[in-house]
PDB file of C-alpha atoms in Angstrom:
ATOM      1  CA  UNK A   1      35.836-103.905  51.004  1.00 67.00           C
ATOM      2  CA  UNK A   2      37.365-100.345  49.881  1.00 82.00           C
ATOM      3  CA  UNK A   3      41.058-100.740  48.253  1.00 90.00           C
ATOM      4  CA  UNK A   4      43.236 -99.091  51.153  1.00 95.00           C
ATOM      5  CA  UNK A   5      45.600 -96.781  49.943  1.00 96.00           C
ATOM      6  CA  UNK A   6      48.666 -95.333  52.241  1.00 97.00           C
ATOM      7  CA  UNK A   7      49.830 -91.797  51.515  1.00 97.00           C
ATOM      8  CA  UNK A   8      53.126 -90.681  53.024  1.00 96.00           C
ATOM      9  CA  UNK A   9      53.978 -86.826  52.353  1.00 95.00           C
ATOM     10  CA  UNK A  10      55.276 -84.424  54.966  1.00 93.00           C
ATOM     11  CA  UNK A  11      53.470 -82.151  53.598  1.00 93.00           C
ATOM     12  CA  UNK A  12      49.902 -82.326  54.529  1.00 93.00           C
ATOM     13  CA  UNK A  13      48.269 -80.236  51.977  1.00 94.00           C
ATOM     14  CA  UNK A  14      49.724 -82.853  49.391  1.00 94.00           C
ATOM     15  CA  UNK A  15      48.345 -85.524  51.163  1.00 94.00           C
ATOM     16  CA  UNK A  16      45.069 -84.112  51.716  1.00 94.00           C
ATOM     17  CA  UNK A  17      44.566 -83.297  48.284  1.00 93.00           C
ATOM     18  CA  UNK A  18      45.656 -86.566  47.178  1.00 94.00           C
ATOM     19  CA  UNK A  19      42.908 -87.834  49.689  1.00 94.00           C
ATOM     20  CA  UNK A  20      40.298 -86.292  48.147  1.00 94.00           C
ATOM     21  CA  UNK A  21      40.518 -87.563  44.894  1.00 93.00           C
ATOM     22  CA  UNK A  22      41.377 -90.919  45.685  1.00 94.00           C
ATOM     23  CA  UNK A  23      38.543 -90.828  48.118  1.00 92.00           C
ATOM     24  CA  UNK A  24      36.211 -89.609  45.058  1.00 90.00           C
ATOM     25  CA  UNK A  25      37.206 -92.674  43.357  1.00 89.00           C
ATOM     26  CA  UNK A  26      36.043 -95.015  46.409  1.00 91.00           C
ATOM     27  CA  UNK A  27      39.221 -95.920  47.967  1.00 93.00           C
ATOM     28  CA  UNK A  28      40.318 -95.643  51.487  1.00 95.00           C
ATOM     29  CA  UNK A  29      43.124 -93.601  52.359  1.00 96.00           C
ATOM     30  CA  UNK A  30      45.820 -93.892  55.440  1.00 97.00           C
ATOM     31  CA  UNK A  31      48.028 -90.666  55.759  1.00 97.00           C
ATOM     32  CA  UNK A  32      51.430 -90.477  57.429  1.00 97.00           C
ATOM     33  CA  UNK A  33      53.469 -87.615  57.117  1.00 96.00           C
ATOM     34  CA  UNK A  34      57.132 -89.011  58.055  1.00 95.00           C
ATOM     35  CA  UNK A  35      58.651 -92.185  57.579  1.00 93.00           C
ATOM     36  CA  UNK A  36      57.955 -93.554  61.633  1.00 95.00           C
ATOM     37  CA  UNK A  37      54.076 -93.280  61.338  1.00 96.00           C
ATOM     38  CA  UNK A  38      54.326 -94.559  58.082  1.00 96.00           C
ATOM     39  CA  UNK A  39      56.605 -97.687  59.137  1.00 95.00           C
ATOM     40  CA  UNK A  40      53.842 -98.704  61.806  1.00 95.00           C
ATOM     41  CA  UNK A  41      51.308 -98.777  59.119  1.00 96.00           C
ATOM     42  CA  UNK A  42      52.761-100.790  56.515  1.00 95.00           C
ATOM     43  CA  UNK A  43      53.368-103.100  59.382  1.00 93.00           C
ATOM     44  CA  UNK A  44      49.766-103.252  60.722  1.00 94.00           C
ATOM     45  CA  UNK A  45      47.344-102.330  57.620  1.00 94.00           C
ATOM     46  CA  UNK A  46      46.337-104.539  54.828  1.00 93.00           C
ATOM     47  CA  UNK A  47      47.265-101.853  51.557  1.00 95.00           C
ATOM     48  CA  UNK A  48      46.391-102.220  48.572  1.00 94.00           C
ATOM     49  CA  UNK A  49      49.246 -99.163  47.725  1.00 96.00           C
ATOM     50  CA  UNK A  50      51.045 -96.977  48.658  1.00 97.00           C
ATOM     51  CA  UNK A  51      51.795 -93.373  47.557  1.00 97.00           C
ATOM     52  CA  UNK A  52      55.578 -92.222  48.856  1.00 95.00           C
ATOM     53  CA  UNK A  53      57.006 -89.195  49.233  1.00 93.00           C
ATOM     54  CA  UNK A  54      61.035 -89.017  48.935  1.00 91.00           C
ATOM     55  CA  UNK A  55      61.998 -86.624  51.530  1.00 90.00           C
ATOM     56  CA  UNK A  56      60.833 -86.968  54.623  1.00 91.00           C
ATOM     57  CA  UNK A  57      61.913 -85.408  57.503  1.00 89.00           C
ATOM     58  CA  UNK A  58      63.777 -88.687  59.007  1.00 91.00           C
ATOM     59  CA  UNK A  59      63.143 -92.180  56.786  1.00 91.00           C
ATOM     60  CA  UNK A  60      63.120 -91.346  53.068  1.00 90.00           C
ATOM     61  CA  UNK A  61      61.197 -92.637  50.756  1.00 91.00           C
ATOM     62  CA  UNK A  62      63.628 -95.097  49.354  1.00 92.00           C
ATOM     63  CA  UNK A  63      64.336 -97.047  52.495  1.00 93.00           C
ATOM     64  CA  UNK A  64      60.374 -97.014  53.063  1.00 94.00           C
ATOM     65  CA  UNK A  65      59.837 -99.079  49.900  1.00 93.00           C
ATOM     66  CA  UNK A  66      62.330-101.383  50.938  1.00 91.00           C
ATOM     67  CA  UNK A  67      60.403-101.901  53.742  1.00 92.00           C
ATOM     68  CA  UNK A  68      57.817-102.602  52.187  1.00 93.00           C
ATOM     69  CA  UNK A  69      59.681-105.340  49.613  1.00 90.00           C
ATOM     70  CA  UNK A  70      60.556-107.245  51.937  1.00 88.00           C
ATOM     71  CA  UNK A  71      57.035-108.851  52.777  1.00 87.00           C
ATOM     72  CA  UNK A  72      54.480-107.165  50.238  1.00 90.00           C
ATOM     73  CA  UNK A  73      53.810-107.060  46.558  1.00 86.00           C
ATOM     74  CA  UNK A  74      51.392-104.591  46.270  1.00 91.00           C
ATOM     75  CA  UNK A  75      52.471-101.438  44.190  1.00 92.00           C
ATOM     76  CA  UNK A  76      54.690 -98.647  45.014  1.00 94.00           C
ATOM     77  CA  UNK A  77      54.232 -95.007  43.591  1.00 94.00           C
ATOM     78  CA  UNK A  78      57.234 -92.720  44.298  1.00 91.00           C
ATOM     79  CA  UNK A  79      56.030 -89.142  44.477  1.00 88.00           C
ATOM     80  CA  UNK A  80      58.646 -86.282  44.811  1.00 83.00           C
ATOM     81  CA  UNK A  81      60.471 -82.741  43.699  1.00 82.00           C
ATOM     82  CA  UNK A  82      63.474 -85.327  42.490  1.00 75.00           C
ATOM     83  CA  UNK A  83      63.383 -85.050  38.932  1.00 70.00           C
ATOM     84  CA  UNK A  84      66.720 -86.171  37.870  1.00 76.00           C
ATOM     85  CA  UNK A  85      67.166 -89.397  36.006  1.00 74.00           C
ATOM     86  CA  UNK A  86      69.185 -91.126  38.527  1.00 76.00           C
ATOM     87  CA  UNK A  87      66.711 -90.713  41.289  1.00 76.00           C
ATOM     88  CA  UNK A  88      64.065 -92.480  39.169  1.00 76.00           C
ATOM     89  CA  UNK A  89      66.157 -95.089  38.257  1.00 80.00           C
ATOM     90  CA  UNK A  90      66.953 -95.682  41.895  1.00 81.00           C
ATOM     91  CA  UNK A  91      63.208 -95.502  42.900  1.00 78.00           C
ATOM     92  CA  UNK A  92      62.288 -98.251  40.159  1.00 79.00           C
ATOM     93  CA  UNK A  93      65.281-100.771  41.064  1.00 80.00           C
ATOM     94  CA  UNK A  94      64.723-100.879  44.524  1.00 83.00           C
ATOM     95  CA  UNK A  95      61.251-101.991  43.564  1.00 85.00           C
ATOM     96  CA  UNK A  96      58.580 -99.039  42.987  1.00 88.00           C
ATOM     97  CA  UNK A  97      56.186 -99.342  40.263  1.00 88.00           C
ATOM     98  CA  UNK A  98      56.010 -96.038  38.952  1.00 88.00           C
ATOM     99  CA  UNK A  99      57.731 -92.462  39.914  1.00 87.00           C
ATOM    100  CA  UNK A 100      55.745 -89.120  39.503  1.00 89.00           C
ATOM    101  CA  UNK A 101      57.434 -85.585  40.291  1.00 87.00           C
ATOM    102  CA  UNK A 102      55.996 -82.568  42.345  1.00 88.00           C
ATOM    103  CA  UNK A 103      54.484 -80.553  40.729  1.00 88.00           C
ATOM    104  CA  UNK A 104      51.540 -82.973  39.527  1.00 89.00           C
ATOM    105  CA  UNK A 105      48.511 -83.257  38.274  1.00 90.00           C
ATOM    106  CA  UNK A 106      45.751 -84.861  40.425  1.00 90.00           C
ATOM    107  CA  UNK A 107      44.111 -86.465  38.138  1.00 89.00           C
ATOM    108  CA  UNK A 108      46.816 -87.715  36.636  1.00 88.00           C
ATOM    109  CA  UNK A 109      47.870 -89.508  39.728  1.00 91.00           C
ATOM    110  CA  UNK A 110      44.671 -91.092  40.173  1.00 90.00           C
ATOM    111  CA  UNK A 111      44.808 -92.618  36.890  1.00 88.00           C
ATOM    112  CA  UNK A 112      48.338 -94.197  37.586  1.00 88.00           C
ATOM    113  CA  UNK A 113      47.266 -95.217  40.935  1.00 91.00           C
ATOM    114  CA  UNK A 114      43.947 -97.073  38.652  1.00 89.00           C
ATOM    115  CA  UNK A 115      46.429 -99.017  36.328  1.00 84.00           C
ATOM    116  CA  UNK A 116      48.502-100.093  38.803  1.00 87.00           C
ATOM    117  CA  UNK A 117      45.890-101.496  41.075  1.00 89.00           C
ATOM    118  CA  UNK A 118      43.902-102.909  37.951  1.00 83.00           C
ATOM    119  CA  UNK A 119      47.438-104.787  37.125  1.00 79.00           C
ATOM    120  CA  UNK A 120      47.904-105.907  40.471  1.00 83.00           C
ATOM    121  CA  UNK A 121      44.625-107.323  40.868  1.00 80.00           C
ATOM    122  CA  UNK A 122      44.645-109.020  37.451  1.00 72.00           C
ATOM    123  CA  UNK A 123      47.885-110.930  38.477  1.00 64.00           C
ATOM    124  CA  UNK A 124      46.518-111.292  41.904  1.00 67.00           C
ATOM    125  CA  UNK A 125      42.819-112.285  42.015  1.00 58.00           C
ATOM    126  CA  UNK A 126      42.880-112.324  45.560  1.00 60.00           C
ATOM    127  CA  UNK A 127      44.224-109.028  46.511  1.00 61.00           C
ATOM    128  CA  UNK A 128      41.003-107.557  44.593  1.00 60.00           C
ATOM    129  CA  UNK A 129      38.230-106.446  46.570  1.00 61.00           C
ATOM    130  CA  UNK A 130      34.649-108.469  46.049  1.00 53.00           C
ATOM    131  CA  UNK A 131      33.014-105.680  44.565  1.00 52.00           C
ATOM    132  CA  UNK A 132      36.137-104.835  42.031  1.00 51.00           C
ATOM    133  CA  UNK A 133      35.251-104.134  38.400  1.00 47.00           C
ATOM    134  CA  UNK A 134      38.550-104.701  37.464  1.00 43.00           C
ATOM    135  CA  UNK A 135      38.884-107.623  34.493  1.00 41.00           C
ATOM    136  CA  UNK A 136      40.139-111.101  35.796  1.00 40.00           C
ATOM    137  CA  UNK A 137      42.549-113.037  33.860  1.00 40.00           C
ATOM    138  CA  UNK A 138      42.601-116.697  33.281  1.00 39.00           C
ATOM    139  CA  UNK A 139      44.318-118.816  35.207  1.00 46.00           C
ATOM    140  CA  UNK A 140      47.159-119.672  33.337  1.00 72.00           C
ATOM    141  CA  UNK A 141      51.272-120.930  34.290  1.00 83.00           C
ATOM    142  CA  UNK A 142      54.575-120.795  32.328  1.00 87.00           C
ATOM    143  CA  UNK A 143      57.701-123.084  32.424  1.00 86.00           C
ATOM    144  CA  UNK A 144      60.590-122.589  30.477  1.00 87.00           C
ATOM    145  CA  UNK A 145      63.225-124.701  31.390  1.00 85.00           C
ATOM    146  CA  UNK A 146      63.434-124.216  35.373  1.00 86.00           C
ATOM    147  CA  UNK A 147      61.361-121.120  35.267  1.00 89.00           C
ATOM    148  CA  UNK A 148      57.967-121.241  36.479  1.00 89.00           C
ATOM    149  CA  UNK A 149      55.603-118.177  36.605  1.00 91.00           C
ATOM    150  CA  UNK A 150      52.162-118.806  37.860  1.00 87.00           C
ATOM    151  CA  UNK A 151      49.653-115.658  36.297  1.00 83.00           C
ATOM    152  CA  UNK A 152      46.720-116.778  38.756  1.00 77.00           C
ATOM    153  CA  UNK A 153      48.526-117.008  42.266  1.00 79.00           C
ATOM    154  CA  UNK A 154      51.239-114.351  41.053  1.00 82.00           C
ATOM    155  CA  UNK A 155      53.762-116.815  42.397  1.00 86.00           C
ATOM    156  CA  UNK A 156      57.339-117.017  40.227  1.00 90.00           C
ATOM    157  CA  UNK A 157      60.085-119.864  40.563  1.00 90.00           C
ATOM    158  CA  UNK A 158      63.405-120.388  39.258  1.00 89.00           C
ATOM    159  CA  UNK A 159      64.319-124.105  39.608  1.00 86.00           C
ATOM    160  CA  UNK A 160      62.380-124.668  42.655  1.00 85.00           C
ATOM    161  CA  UNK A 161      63.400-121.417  44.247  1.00 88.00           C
ATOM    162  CA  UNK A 162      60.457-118.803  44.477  1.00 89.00           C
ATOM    163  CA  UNK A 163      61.634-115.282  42.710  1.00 90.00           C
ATOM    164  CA  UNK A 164      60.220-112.393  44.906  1.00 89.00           C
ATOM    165  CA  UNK A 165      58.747-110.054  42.117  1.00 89.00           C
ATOM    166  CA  UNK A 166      57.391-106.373  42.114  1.00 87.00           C
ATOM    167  CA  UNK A 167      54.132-106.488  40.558  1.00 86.00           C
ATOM    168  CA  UNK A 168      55.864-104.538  37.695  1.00 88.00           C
ATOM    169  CA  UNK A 169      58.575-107.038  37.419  1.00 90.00           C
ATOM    170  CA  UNK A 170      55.830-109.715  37.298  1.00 91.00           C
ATOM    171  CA  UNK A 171      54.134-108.390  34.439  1.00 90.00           C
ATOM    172  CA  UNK A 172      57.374-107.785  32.217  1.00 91.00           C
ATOM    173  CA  UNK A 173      58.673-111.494  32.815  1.00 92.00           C
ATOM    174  CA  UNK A 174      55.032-112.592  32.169  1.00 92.00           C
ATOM    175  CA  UNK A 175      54.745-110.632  29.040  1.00 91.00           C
ATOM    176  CA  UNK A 176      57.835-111.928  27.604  1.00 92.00           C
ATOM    177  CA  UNK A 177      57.936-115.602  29.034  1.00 91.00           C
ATOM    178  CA  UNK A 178      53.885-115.418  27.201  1.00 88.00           C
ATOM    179  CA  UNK A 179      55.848-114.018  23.862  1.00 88.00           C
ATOM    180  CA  UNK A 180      58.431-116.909  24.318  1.00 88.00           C
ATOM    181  CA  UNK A 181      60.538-117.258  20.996  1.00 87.00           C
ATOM    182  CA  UNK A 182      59.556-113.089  19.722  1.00 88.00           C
ATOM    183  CA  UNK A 183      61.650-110.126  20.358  1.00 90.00           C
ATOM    184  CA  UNK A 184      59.442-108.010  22.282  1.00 90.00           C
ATOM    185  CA  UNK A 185      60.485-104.160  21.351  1.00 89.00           C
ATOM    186  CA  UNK A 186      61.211-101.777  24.488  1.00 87.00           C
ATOM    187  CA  UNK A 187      58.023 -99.763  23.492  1.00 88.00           C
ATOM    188  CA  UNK A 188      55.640-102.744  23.062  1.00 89.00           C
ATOM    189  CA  UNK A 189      57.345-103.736  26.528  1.00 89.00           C
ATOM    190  CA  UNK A 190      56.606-100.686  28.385  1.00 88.00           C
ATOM    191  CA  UNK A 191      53.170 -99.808  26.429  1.00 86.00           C
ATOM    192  CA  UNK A 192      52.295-102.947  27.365  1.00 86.00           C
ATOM    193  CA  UNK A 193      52.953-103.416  31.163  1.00 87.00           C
ATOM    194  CA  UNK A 194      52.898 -99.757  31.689  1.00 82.00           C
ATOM    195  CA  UNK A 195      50.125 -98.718  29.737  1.00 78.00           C
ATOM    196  CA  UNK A 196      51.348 -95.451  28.587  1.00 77.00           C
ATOM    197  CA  UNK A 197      52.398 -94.449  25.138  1.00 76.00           C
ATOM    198  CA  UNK A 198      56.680 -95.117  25.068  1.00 75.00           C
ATOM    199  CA  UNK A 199      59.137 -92.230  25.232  1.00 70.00           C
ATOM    200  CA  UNK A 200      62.601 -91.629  23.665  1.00 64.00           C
ATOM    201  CA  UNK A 201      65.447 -91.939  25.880  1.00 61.00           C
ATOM    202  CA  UNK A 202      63.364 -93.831  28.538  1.00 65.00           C
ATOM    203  CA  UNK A 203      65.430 -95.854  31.150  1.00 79.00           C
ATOM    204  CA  UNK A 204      62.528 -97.310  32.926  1.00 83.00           C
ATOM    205  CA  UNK A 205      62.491-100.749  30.909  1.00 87.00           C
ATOM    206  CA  UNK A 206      66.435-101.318  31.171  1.00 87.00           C
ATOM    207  CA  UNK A 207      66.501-100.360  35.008  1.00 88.00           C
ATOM    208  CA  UNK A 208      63.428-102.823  35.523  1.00 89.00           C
ATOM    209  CA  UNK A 209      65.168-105.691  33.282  1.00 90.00           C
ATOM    210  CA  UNK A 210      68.404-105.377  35.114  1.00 90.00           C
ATOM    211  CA  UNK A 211      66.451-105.807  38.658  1.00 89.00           C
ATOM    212  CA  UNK A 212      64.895-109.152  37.305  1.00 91.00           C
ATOM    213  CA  UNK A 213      68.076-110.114  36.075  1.00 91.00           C
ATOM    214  CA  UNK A 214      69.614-109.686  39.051  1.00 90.00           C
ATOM    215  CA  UNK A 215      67.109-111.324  40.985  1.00 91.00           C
ATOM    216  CA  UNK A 216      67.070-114.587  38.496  1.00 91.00           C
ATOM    217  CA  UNK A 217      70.957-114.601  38.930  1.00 89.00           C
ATOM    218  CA  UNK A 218      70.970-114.537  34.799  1.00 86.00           C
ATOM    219  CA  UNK A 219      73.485-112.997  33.229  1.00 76.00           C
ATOM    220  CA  UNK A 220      73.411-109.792  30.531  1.00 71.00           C
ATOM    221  CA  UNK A 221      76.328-111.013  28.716  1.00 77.00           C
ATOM    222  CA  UNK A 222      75.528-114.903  28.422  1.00 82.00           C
ATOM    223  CA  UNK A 223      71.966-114.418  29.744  1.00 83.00           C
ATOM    224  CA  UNK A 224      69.813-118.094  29.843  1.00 87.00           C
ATOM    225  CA  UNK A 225      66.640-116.490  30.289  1.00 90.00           C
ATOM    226  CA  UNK A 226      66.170-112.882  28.898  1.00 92.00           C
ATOM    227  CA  UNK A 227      68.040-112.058  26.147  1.00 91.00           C
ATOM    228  CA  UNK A 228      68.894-108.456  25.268  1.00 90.00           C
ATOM    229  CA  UNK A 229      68.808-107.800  21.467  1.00 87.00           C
ATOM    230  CA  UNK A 230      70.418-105.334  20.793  1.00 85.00           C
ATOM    231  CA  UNK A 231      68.505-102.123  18.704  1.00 81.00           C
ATOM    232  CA  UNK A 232      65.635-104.475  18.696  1.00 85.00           C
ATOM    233  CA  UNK A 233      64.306-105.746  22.496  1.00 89.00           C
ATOM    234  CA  UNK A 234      64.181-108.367  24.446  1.00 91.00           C
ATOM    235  CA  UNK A 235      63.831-111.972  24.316  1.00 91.00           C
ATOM    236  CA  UNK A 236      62.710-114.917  26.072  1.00 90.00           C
ATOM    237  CA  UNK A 237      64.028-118.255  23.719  1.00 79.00           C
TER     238      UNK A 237
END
């Protein structure tokens, strides 16, 4: 079965090109071209991801990935003309996986669209296709006092309460509950989970952090879980 791959652009040159590449890699692609169409989809299609335009001419792209939160996992790319910090920051805290501006390279998003389906898939065995080529992980599951992260079933619970994770979320709190007891630099963090080489002045780690924060009810001041140190990381004790 071909990965299924949503593209929502209003402008259909964008999404047609987008098609073709992603097509050339084997995948199945879904096109909507505003927010509507695209809300009936996500609804009735089994994705694998989805690629989402900002501005659309009546739901934006924001409120379509909230959508999408609220029952699914699978990974989010933003793609839009927004290139200001804040918009980014936005895009990854309501739960996108990654945030490419217009204009981009094709290729480029292919490859990002690639790494976040191979990470999905290794923290979700299920969600990859029979035929995938993608590595499998072990099975493997984490407690630390109350919180219990499961890498096989991609299932995460905070004394007894199940933690609704973006697969990018997921892979930090994995990462660092697996590094339990080492600060775990910002750059390792990101080059990690992201698999890209680590920026200066890059937000993305902090605005993902604070999300899972939020969502574990823990602190940044007196965190129990993740602790933030400063000029070094983060840490899981």
């Amino acid at each position: 079965m071909k990965r299924k791959i949503l593209i929502v652009d209003d402008e259909q040159a964008i999404a047609d090109l987008v098609e073709v590449y992603l097509s050339n890699e084997g995948m199945e692609v879904l096109k909507c071209y505003n927010g509507k169409d695209a809300l009936d989809c996500i609804r009735k299609e089994e994705l694998s991801l989805a690629i989402l335009d900002v501005m659309l001419p009546d739901i934006d792209g924001y409120k379509l990935c909230q959508e999408i939160r609220k029952e699914h996992f699978y990974p989010v790319i933003m793609l839009t003309a927004r290139t200001e910090d804040t918009d980014k920051i936005l895009g990854l805290t309501i739960g996108a996986d990654d945030y490419i501006t217009k204009p981009f390279n094709p290729l480029e998003l292919v490859a990002r669209v690639k790494t976040q389906l191979r990470r999905f898939e290794r923290y979700n065995p299920k969600a990859a296709p029979a035929d995938s080529s993608l590595d499998a992980a072990a099975d493997s599951c984490i407690d630390i006092r109350g919180l219990s992260i499961d890498k096989d079933s991609h299932k995460c619970s905070l004394n007894g309460s199940p933690l609704s994770l973006t697969p990018i979320e997921f892979s930090i709190l994995w990462y660092l509950c697996e590094n339990k007891g080492r600060v775990v630099s910002s750059e390792e963090l990101f080059e990690q989970v992201w698999g890209e080489k680590f920026l200066d002045n890059n937000n993305t780690v902090m605005a993902h952090i604070g999300r899972l924060r939020e969502k574990m009810k823990d602190s940044g001041r007196k965190p129990k879980y993740i602790k933030t140190v400063w000029g070094v990381g983060y840490q899981i004790e």
